[in-house]
Amino acid sequence: MARGSVRTKIFVISMRNAAERRHIFIQGAIPKSMGWDFFDAHEKLHPDLHYDEDKAIIAKGRPLTAGELGCYSSHYALWKKLTEDDADQYLILEDDIMVDWSFIKPLITQDHAESGRDYIRLYYKKPAPARVLETDFICRTTRLIEISGFCFGTQAYVITKNGAQRFMAHTREVVRPIDDQMDRSWVHGIANLAVFPFPVLERSVPSAIGTSRFDEYQIPQRLRLKRFISRNRERANYHILGRHRFSFSK
């Protein structure tokens, strides 16, 4: 595919009734030449997905909230839409962000599938080990990095059709929040790429999925041993399959 011929669509995940958030996003200096659409966030589990509360407790240490299931379903639905679309890649955003559109505009004209970049996040919430893959990525002083481990957040990312298909294959069984599942590159094999410094920032507004997920949860006695085994297996898999790929320098 010739440079410049790639087709990218932009979707902003937002609750249907989030009028104020939508208004603020629209005011965010979006270039008129860039077409985009709101995508109504799911409030229930997508019909393609399966959620078992006991399996979530074993994998995550707690059940998932209704807001987390809706968030998970929203991203999954957009991946499925991409696989059926004539677009080559999507830029997926959430509605509580501020965007440097001058960086985004050239970013989404590149054919990331052709370059083997199936998933590039533009923001994340937690510092994590990383290595630099490219300097002067898109513009001078910006780097393309690969992250090892958990950094969390689904606020903004570019995903190719191939990336969407691969994520779908590993996410139909819902046992963790969607960002937790996407971070597990050592399991699903999709490189956890990111742009740094971030061209997107999260605004300081209350989370649309609520904060009850941070409440203390007592694991039922019948699941404690399974949770213990699962947690230690996950740690071992990360150290064996994930961290060995990275070498770090000061």
XYZ file of C-alpha atoms in Angstrom:
250
model
C 0.000 0.000 0.000
C 1.483 3.348 -0.996
C 2.287 5.886 1.670
C -0.697 8.158 2.311
C -3.308 5.693 1.013
C -4.038 4.119 4.386
C -7.571 4.684 5.638
C -8.003 5.545 9.311
C -11.265 6.154 11.144
C -11.545 7.932 14.498
C -14.023 6.911 17.184
C -14.560 8.506 20.591
C -16.109 6.181 23.181
C -18.661 8.083 25.231
C -21.790 7.310 27.206
C -24.875 8.257 25.223
C -26.061 10.642 27.970
C -22.634 12.228 28.670
C -23.615 15.604 27.215
C -21.077 17.681 29.153
C -18.146 15.378 28.361
C -19.116 15.369 24.696
C -19.371 19.142 24.620
C -15.924 19.558 26.186
C -14.398 17.081 23.752
C -15.916 18.860 20.764
C -14.375 22.123 21.991
C -10.908 20.539 21.949
C -9.675 22.191 18.736
C -10.256 19.194 16.482
C -9.152 20.090 12.930
C -12.174 20.353 10.657
C -10.386 18.220 8.075
C -10.375 15.216 10.434
C -13.560 13.195 10.366
C -14.578 11.386 13.529
C -17.624 10.044 15.359
C -18.788 9.373 18.879
C -19.277 5.692 19.650
C -21.990 5.054 22.220
C -20.383 3.153 25.082
C -21.833 -0.219 25.963
C -23.534 -0.510 29.332
C -23.892 -4.290 29.270
C -21.678 -7.210 28.316
C -21.229 -7.653 24.573
C -23.055 -10.798 23.357
C -19.798 -12.282 21.993
C -18.197 -12.146 25.447
C -18.514 -14.473 28.414
C -18.062 -13.406 32.034
C -17.797 -15.805 34.974
C -17.523 -14.074 38.348
C -15.599 -16.893 40.028
C -13.022 -16.925 37.224
C -12.611 -13.149 37.568
C -12.039 -13.466 41.316
C -9.418 -16.151 40.707
C -7.671 -14.126 37.976
C -8.030 -10.581 39.323
C -8.786 -11.045 43.017
C -12.258 -9.502 42.779
C -15.351 -9.431 40.575
C -15.525 -6.903 37.759
C -17.950 -4.029 38.082
C -20.756 -3.257 35.664
C -18.777 -0.214 34.486
C -15.712 -2.356 33.765
C -17.806 -4.835 31.784
C -19.276 -1.965 29.778
C -15.839 -0.501 29.100
C -14.512 -3.910 28.083
C -17.464 -4.432 25.751
C -17.081 -0.987 24.152
C -13.490 -1.593 23.100
C -14.260 -5.134 21.959
C -17.188 -3.844 19.873
C -14.922 -1.351 18.102
C -12.346 -4.053 17.354
C -15.087 -6.182 15.844
C -16.329 -3.190 13.845
C -12.819 -2.646 12.473
C -12.495 -6.257 11.326
C -15.709 -5.812 9.304
C -14.886 -2.290 8.074
C -13.199 -1.082 4.901
C -10.841 0.999 7.055
C -7.274 -0.197 7.638
C -6.930 1.071 11.203
C -8.807 2.938 13.903
C -7.816 5.673 16.290
C -9.834 4.881 19.428
C -10.231 7.599 22.051
C -12.187 8.012 25.248
C -14.039 11.259 25.917
C -12.081 12.475 28.987
C -8.859 13.417 27.205
C -6.990 16.374 25.713
C -5.331 15.718 22.354
C -2.372 17.196 20.479
C -4.008 16.995 17.074
C -0.907 18.350 15.329
C 0.837 15.082 16.255
C -2.165 12.843 15.672
C -2.779 14.066 12.139
C 0.488 12.716 10.634
C 0.395 9.667 12.932
C -2.822 8.340 11.430
C -1.670 8.815 7.829
C 0.992 6.140 8.336
C 0.313 2.505 7.492
C 1.124 0.948 10.846
C 0.251 -2.580 9.740
C 2.865 -2.354 6.996
C 5.428 -1.398 9.647
C 4.369 -4.197 12.013
C 2.853 -1.811 14.565
C -0.539 -3.354 15.285
C -1.199 -1.445 18.511
C 0.186 1.925 19.619
C -1.089 3.538 22.793
C -0.908 7.304 23.109
C -1.279 7.507 26.874
C -0.983 5.243 29.901
C -1.510 5.626 33.621
C 1.302 3.765 35.421
C 5.088 3.975 34.937
C 6.497 0.717 33.598
C 9.805 -0.595 32.212
C 10.258 0.259 28.545
C 12.814 0.283 25.782
C 13.155 2.721 22.885
C 12.449 1.261 19.449
C 12.574 4.430 17.337
C 13.736 7.977 17.927
C 12.249 10.958 16.075
C 9.011 9.007 15.631
C 6.565 11.181 13.658
C 8.367 14.322 14.902
C 11.708 15.232 16.473
C 12.180 14.256 20.155
C 9.227 11.851 20.127
C 10.018 8.181 20.665
C 8.265 4.923 19.920
C 8.741 2.666 22.913
C 7.826 -0.885 23.881
C 6.514 -1.433 27.389
C 7.129 -4.460 29.582
C 4.504 -5.154 32.228
C 1.445 -3.264 33.307
C 0.888 0.412 32.562
C -2.931 0.438 32.308
C -5.350 2.764 30.562
C -7.379 2.649 27.338
C -7.727 6.409 26.851
C -6.175 6.563 23.378
C -4.598 4.150 20.915
C -4.175 3.269 17.262
C -5.051 -0.279 16.281
C -4.786 -2.079 12.956
C -7.200 -4.628 11.553
C -4.719 -7.396 12.372
C -4.305 -6.078 15.901
C -8.071 -6.050 16.391
C -8.390 -9.647 15.213
C -5.591 -10.797 17.519
C -6.989 -8.983 20.554
C -10.454 -10.424 19.905
C -9.027 -13.933 19.913
C -7.605 -13.424 23.414
C -10.357 -11.426 25.092
C -13.659 -13.269 24.669
C -13.311 -14.833 28.130
C -13.663 -11.833 30.459
C -11.656 -12.327 33.648
C -9.881 -8.964 34.007
C -10.466 -5.301 33.084
C -9.780 -4.642 29.422
C -6.558 -2.637 29.935
C -5.186 -5.352 32.232
C -5.853 -7.910 29.513
C -4.355 -5.763 26.747
C -1.151 -5.169 28.726
C -0.353 -8.905 28.768
C 1.841 -8.897 25.688
C 3.703 -11.979 26.932
C 0.394 -13.904 26.714
C -1.250 -12.666 23.512
C 1.931 -11.704 21.642
C 0.846 -8.193 20.594
C 3.664 -5.751 21.332
C 2.662 -3.093 23.897
C 3.882 -0.061 21.958
C 3.484 3.560 23.013
C 4.445 7.078 22.029
C 6.489 9.149 24.463
C 6.073 11.958 25.400
C 2.318 11.411 25.299
C 0.361 13.293 22.625
C -2.762 12.712 24.733
C -3.480 13.565 28.377
C -6.332 12.488 30.628
C -8.445 15.259 32.143
C -9.029 15.238 35.904
C -12.678 14.227 35.914
C -14.531 11.451 37.759
C -14.204 8.064 36.114
C -17.180 7.019 34.017
C -16.828 3.446 35.295
C -16.873 4.485 38.955
C -14.474 3.840 41.828
C -16.080 0.839 43.527
C -13.436 -1.362 41.894
C -10.939 0.072 44.390
C -12.975 -1.002 47.423
C -11.513 -3.761 49.588
C -12.772 -7.189 48.594
C -12.649 -10.355 50.657
C -12.019 -13.395 48.486
C -14.399 -16.239 49.385
C -12.703 -19.044 51.264
C -13.579 -21.562 48.529
C -11.555 -19.570 45.961
C -8.527 -18.494 48.000
C -6.243 -21.377 47.069
C -7.111 -21.048 43.375
C -6.444 -17.314 43.566
C -3.088 -17.916 45.261
C -2.033 -20.399 42.576
C -3.247 -18.135 39.761
C -1.429 -15.062 41.087
C 1.869 -16.894 41.457
C 1.544 -18.523 38.041
C 0.945 -15.103 36.490
C 4.033 -13.654 38.169
C 6.174 -16.570 36.979
C 4.877 -16.304 33.416
C 5.653 -12.596 33.296
C 9.214 -13.070 34.531
C 9.846 -16.003 32.199
C 8.044 -14.826 29.063
C 7.963 -11.060 29.408
C 10.933 -9.515 31.124
C 13.621 -11.601 29.442
C 12.947 -9.738 26.187
C 14.073 -6.463 27.660
C 17.532 -5.181 28.486
C 17.735 -1.792 30.141
C 20.344 0.908 30.282
C 20.476 3.931 32.567
